[in-house]
Tab-separated table of C-alpha atoms in Angstrom:
chain	number	residue	atom	x	y	z
A	1	MET	CA	129.443	86.045	85.590
A	2	LYS	CA	125.910	84.791	85.917
A	3	PRO	CA	124.384	86.178	89.141
A	4	LEU	CA	123.174	83.600	91.578
A	5	THR	CA	119.577	83.617	92.730
A	6	PRO	CA	119.260	85.668	95.933
A	7	ILE	CA	118.703	83.576	99.046
A	8	PHE	CA	116.117	84.661	101.574
A	9	ILE	CA	116.109	83.038	105.009
A	10	ALA	CA	114.146	84.205	108.029
A	11	CYS	CA	114.656	83.081	111.589
A	12	GLY	CA	112.571	83.822	114.669
A	13	LEU	CA	114.720	82.972	117.664
A	14	ALA	CA	114.042	84.237	121.136
A	15	GLY	CA	116.151	87.001	122.590
A	16	LEU	CA	116.267	89.335	119.616
A	17	SER	CA	118.296	92.467	120.117
A	18	MET	CA	116.650	95.824	119.446
A	19	THR	CA	118.464	96.045	116.114
A	20	ALA	CA	117.240	92.632	114.920
A	21	SER	CA	113.803	92.818	113.361
A	22	ALA	CA	111.923	90.390	111.138
A	23	ASN	CA	110.661	93.460	109.273
A	24	ASP	CA	114.159	94.849	108.784
A	25	PRO	CA	116.459	92.025	107.598
A	26	LEU	CA	120.189	92.420	107.192
A	27	THR	CA	121.292	92.105	103.585
A	28	ILE	CA	124.760	90.723	102.896
A	29	GLY	CA	126.061	91.473	99.422
A	30	THR	CA	128.209	88.712	97.980
A	31	ASN	CA	130.174	88.015	94.836
A	32	ASN	CA	130.934	84.675	93.257
A	33	TRP	CA	134.380	84.061	94.788
A	34	ALA	CA	135.097	80.973	96.876
A	35	GLU	CA	136.136	82.792	100.051
A	36	ASN	CA	133.285	85.296	99.729
A	37	ILE	CA	130.708	82.533	99.330
A	38	ALA	CA	132.203	80.692	102.291
A	39	VAL	CA	132.266	83.519	104.836
A	40	SER	CA	128.933	84.971	103.683
A	41	HIS	CA	127.136	81.672	104.257
A	42	MET	CA	128.947	81.227	107.549
A	43	TRP	CA	127.891	84.650	108.819
A	44	GLN	CA	124.367	84.230	107.541
A	45	GLN	CA	124.008	81.240	109.854
A	46	LEU	CA	125.850	82.821	112.776
A	47	LEU	CA	123.764	85.988	112.662
A	48	GLU	CA	120.582	83.934	112.424
A	49	GLU	CA	121.691	82.127	115.582
A	50	GLN	CA	121.735	85.555	117.219
A	51	GLY	CA	118.170	86.234	116.101
A	52	TYR	CA	118.699	88.265	112.949
A	53	ASP	CA	116.912	87.754	109.656
A	54	VAL	CA	119.524	87.563	106.915
A	55	GLU	CA	119.315	87.857	103.162
A	56	LEU	CA	122.185	86.982	100.857
A	57	THR	CA	122.181	88.645	97.464
A	58	THR	CA	124.843	87.901	94.862
A	59	THR	CA	125.978	90.418	92.289
A	60	GLY	CA	129.044	91.631	90.417
A	61	LYS	CA	132.048	92.901	92.311
A	62	SER	CA	131.708	96.566	91.355
A	63	VAL	CA	127.969	96.612	92.126
A	64	LEU	CA	128.704	95.704	95.747
A	65	PHE	CA	130.252	99.112	96.313
A	66	SER	CA	127.433	101.123	94.736
A	67	GLY	CA	124.902	98.960	96.576
A	68	LEU	CA	126.516	99.734	99.926
A	69	ALA	CA	126.861	103.428	99.124
A	70	ASN	CA	123.175	103.638	98.169
A	71	GLY	CA	122.017	101.687	101.218
A	72	ASP	CA	120.684	98.747	99.186
A	73	LEU	CA	123.094	96.429	101.026
A	74	ASP	CA	123.909	96.410	104.739
A	75	ILE	CA	127.139	94.425	104.749
A	76	SER	CA	129.750	93.112	102.360
A	77	LEU	CA	132.404	90.918	103.896
A	78	GLU	CA	135.278	91.338	101.480
A	79	VAL	CA	137.239	94.410	100.497
A	80	TRP	CA	140.979	94.120	99.752
A	81	LEU	CA	143.033	97.092	100.900
A	82	PRO	CA	145.224	99.050	100.547
A	83	HIS	CA	145.767	97.862	96.966
A	84	GLY	CA	143.342	95.393	95.397
A	85	ASP	CA	140.005	97.188	95.727
A	86	ALA	CA	141.185	100.781	96.102
A	87	GLN	CA	139.856	101.681	92.642
A	88	TYR	CA	136.397	100.364	93.486
A	89	ILE	CA	135.980	102.094	96.818
A	90	GLU	CA	137.431	105.477	95.796
A	91	PRO	CA	134.202	106.864	94.224
A	92	TYR	CA	132.201	105.897	97.318
A	93	LYS	CA	134.689	106.460	100.138
A	94	ASP	CA	132.500	109.130	101.757
A	95	ARG	CA	129.460	106.819	101.803
A	96	ILE	CA	131.042	103.518	102.838
A	97	ASP	CA	132.589	102.567	106.181
A	98	VAL	CA	135.494	100.120	106.026
A	99	HIS	CA	135.715	98.128	109.255
A	100	ASP	CA	138.328	95.887	110.861
A	101	ALA	CA	140.401	93.328	108.956
A	102	TRP	CA	139.439	89.681	109.420
A	103	TYR	CA	142.205	88.186	107.257
A	104	ASP	CA	145.835	89.295	106.954
A	105	GLY	CA	148.156	88.843	104.011
A	106	ALA	CA	145.792	88.333	101.079
A	107	GLN	CA	147.548	88.270	97.717
A	108	ASP	CA	146.584	88.122	94.053
A	109	GLU	CA	148.948	85.890	92.095
A	110	LEU	CA	149.760	84.375	88.730
A	111	VAL	CA	150.001	80.643	89.334
A	112	VAL	CA	151.203	77.495	87.585
A	113	PRO	CA	151.220	73.875	88.786
A	114	ALA	CA	154.331	72.888	90.735
A	115	TYR	CA	155.175	70.206	88.158
A	116	MET	CA	156.221	73.028	85.793
A	117	GLU	CA	159.619	73.082	87.465
A	118	ASP	CA	161.296	75.457	85.007
A	119	ILE	CA	158.631	78.176	85.253
A	120	ASN	CA	159.272	80.137	88.439
A	121	SER	CA	158.730	83.799	87.577
A	122	ILE	CA	156.353	85.758	85.381
A	123	SER	CA	159.272	86.618	83.107
A	124	ASP	CA	159.839	82.874	82.482
A	125	LEU	CA	156.542	82.803	80.599
A	126	LYS	CA	157.923	84.943	77.784
A	127	ASP	CA	160.321	82.322	76.416
A	128	ASN	CA	157.843	79.485	76.965
A	129	ALA	CA	154.751	81.033	75.438
A	130	GLU	CA	154.135	78.216	72.954
A	131	ARG	CA	153.678	75.761	75.822
A	132	PHE	CA	150.660	77.729	77.061
A	133	ASP	CA	148.759	77.639	73.784
A	134	TYR	CA	144.985	77.644	74.238
A	135	GLN	CA	142.704	77.818	71.211
A	136	GLY	CA	145.645	78.838	69.034
A	137	GLU	CA	147.119	81.566	71.254
A	138	PRO	CA	149.333	81.704	74.387
A	139	THR	CA	146.829	82.287	77.162
A	140	ILE	CA	146.519	83.134	80.828
A	141	LEU	CA	143.158	81.919	82.122
A	142	GLY	CA	141.484	84.511	84.312
A	143	ILE	CA	138.207	85.222	86.061
A	144	GLU	CA	135.656	88.015	85.578
A	145	SER	CA	136.852	90.903	83.427
A	146	GLY	CA	135.728	93.500	85.984
A	147	SER	CA	137.783	92.045	88.836
A	148	ALA	CA	140.871	93.709	90.268
A	149	ILE	CA	143.014	90.668	89.439
A	150	SER	CA	141.985	90.947	85.785
A	151	GLY	CA	143.363	94.474	85.603
A	152	GLU	CA	146.527	93.413	87.437
A	153	THR	CA	147.039	90.608	84.917
A	154	GLU	CA	146.733	93.013	81.999
A	155	ASN	CA	149.380	95.165	83.706
A	156	ALA	CA	151.618	92.104	84.134
A	157	ILE	CA	151.314	91.211	80.452
A	158	LYS	CA	152.436	94.741	79.538
A	159	SER	CA	155.114	95.080	82.231
A	160	TYR	CA	156.797	91.791	81.369
A	161	ASN	CA	156.148	92.159	77.617
A	162	LEU	CA	154.448	88.782	77.451
A	163	PRO	CA	153.125	87.521	74.089
A	164	PHE	CA	149.999	86.340	75.914
A	165	ARG	CA	146.325	87.190	76.041
A	166	GLN	CA	144.201	86.948	79.177
A	167	LEU	CA	141.035	84.930	78.635
A	168	ASN	CA	138.408	86.074	81.141
A	169	SER	CA	135.524	83.858	82.179
A	170	SER	CA	134.618	83.111	85.799
A	171	GLY	CA	136.183	81.618	88.904
A	172	PRO	CA	134.462	78.233	88.461
A	173	ALA	CA	135.386	78.054	84.760
A	174	MET	CA	139.021	78.882	85.526
A	175	LEU	CA	139.121	76.205	88.232
A	176	ALA	CA	137.579	73.617	85.913
A	177	ALA	CA	140.345	74.316	83.377
A	178	LEU	CA	142.961	74.076	86.135
A	179	GLU	CA	141.567	70.743	87.325
A	180	GLU	CA	141.625	69.276	83.819
A	181	ALA	CA	145.166	70.475	83.099
A	182	TYR	CA	146.415	69.301	86.489
A	183	ALA	CA	144.986	65.817	85.972
A	184	ASN	CA	146.962	65.564	82.722
A	185	GLU	CA	150.061	67.408	83.971
A	186	ALA	CA	149.555	69.864	81.145
A	187	PRO	CA	150.933	73.440	81.138
A	188	ILE	CA	148.530	76.082	82.396
A	189	ALA	CA	148.785	79.572	83.902
A	190	VAL	CA	145.857	80.944	85.905
A	191	THR	CA	145.047	83.968	87.998
A	192	LEU	CA	144.480	82.964	91.601
A	193	TRP	CA	144.616	84.517	95.023
A	194	GLN	CA	145.388	83.719	98.630
A	195	PRO	CA	143.150	82.709	100.350
A	196	HIS	CA	141.720	79.942	98.150
A	197	TRP	CA	140.933	76.269	98.676
A	198	ALA	CA	142.771	75.382	95.443
A	199	TYR	CA	146.103	75.701	97.265
A	200	ALA	CA	145.021	72.891	99.581
A	201	GLN	CA	143.647	70.793	96.723
A	202	TYR	CA	146.573	71.088	94.261
A	203	ASP	CA	150.330	71.537	94.433
A	204	LEU	CA	150.656	75.044	92.978
A	205	LYS	CA	153.239	77.791	92.972
A	206	ALA	CA	152.892	81.530	92.608
A	207	LEU	CA	155.225	83.015	90.030
A	208	GLU	CA	157.768	85.525	91.268
A	209	ASP	CA	156.669	89.072	90.498
A	210	PRO	CA	159.597	91.458	91.065
A	211	LYS	CA	157.742	94.278	89.303
A	212	LYS	CA	154.830	93.859	91.756
A	213	SER	CA	152.180	93.806	89.056
A	214	TYR	CA	149.927	92.055	91.562
A	215	GLY	CA	150.541	94.534	94.345
A	216	GLY	CA	152.289	94.087	97.650
A	217	GLY	CA	149.632	92.156	99.525
A	218	ASP	CA	146.412	93.230	101.199
A	219	ASP	CA	144.276	92.680	104.246
A	220	ILE	CA	140.642	91.653	103.833
A	221	MET	CA	138.143	93.834	105.678
A	222	TRP	CA	134.376	94.072	105.815
A	223	MET	CA	132.371	97.137	104.885
A	224	SER	CA	128.977	98.724	105.319
A	225	PRO	CA	127.074	101.896	104.465
A	226	LYS	CA	128.095	104.972	106.432
A	227	GLY	CA	126.606	104.892	109.919
A	228	PHE	CA	125.870	101.158	110.030
A	229	GLY	CA	128.050	100.770	113.135
A	230	GLU	CA	125.934	103.195	115.124
A	231	GLU	CA	122.687	101.571	113.992
A	232	HIS	CA	123.879	97.986	114.535
A	233	PRO	CA	126.540	98.047	117.265
A	234	GLU	CA	126.107	94.362	118.189
A	235	VAL	CA	126.648	93.150	114.629
A	236	THR	CA	129.568	95.520	114.196
A	237	GLN	CA	131.257	94.264	117.355
A	238	MET	CA	130.867	90.624	116.310
A	239	LEU	CA	132.311	91.230	112.862
A	240	ASP	CA	135.147	93.369	114.220
A	241	THR	CA	136.087	90.561	116.626
A	242	TRP	CA	136.102	87.959	113.850
A	243	HIS	CA	139.516	86.911	112.523
A	244	MET	CA	140.593	83.874	110.511
A	245	SER	CA	143.999	82.420	109.738
A	246	HIS	CA	144.875	81.099	106.303
A	247	ALA	CA	144.508	77.516	107.569
A	248	GLN	CA	141.071	78.194	109.081
A	249	LEU	CA	139.714	79.908	105.982
A	250	ALA	CA	141.179	77.295	103.635
A	251	ASP	CA	139.558	74.584	105.764
A	252	LEU	CA	136.167	76.326	105.611
A	253	MET	CA	136.386	76.708	101.832
A	254	LEU	CA	137.565	73.135	101.283
A	255	THR	CA	134.778	71.806	103.520
A	256	ILE	CA	132.212	73.651	101.395
A	257	GLU	CA	133.858	72.414	98.197
A	258	ASN	CA	133.845	68.799	99.419
A	259	VAL	CA	130.261	68.942	100.709
A	260	GLY	CA	129.162	70.543	97.458
A	261	ASP	CA	126.722	73.009	99.028
A	262	PRO	CA	127.684	76.292	100.737
A	263	THR	CA	124.859	76.206	103.263
A	264	GLN	CA	125.496	72.641	104.396
A	265	GLY	CA	129.272	73.021	104.169
A	266	ALA	CA	129.245	76.147	106.329
A	267	LYS	CA	126.933	74.427	108.812
A	268	GLN	CA	129.300	71.472	109.112
A	269	TRP	CA	132.320	73.719	109.587
A	270	ILE	CA	130.533	75.768	112.246
A	271	GLU	CA	129.673	72.605	114.166
A	272	GLU	CA	133.296	71.470	114.027
A	273	HIS	CA	134.724	74.830	115.180
A	274	ARG	CA	132.286	75.952	117.818
A	275	ASP	CA	134.960	76.978	120.334
A	276	LEU	CA	136.567	79.341	117.822
A	277	ILE	CA	133.223	80.813	116.831
A	278	ASP	CA	132.036	81.222	120.408
A	279	GLY	CA	135.084	83.426	120.956
A	280	TRP	CA	133.968	85.746	118.162
A	281	LEU	CA	130.404	85.910	119.403
A	282	ALA	CA	131.261	86.330	123.097
A	283	GLU	CA	132.625	89.805	122.481
A	284	GLY	CA	129.740	90.833	120.240
């Protein structure tokens, strides 16, 4: 994954709280996943409305945890527990605070287009491997090699004895391959996860996974360095109040995808959902 250029935005609104200082900006660590980009840009703008200076910095998934533990980052808005990110947080559990869940029922999945009517479970892939040939080898298209879903996919290949390789690249590259295959109704198997805007864009189905290679589902929580809640109680209360349904998050992500810019897409979505957002902020 190629890191994105960090974004620095300062805002000088009236009514700053004691914890909001132009000399002490909040840094939100992000990774290059659609839902992470979406909620990070949304909260950057919402916190700036409250008078905070906010910096977004994008890095690899695993670096988010060390960055929080070392105090280089103030907030990261996405940790999947109890399963998906347990391996990442374990080395730093004494230096990171995991806060309230803002999304329930997140799930990593192995996915094919719905037009592949005879492929309904991961085990169905075994006898249909030749249909998924990519560059001369049956292939599951994945995202970054360091991601939790990459490791889960390797486990699935072993558990179901699939004659497949996983080809790791990035989320955008995987989605580009999915879009091309979908347009041609060609066979393709990709690693994907709920929540994601692709489920609203395409008719997809998650393959049955009786061996639970992709875990049993997670909640998405936000996290911070140890003690952040005491230092920034207003921010903590706002983020703990925040909760999104699958439909709301999918709509935010699809708005950003359609607009083509995360800052402008998040701004548009905020304007269209002010009543919902005011409920989050009112308790902060």
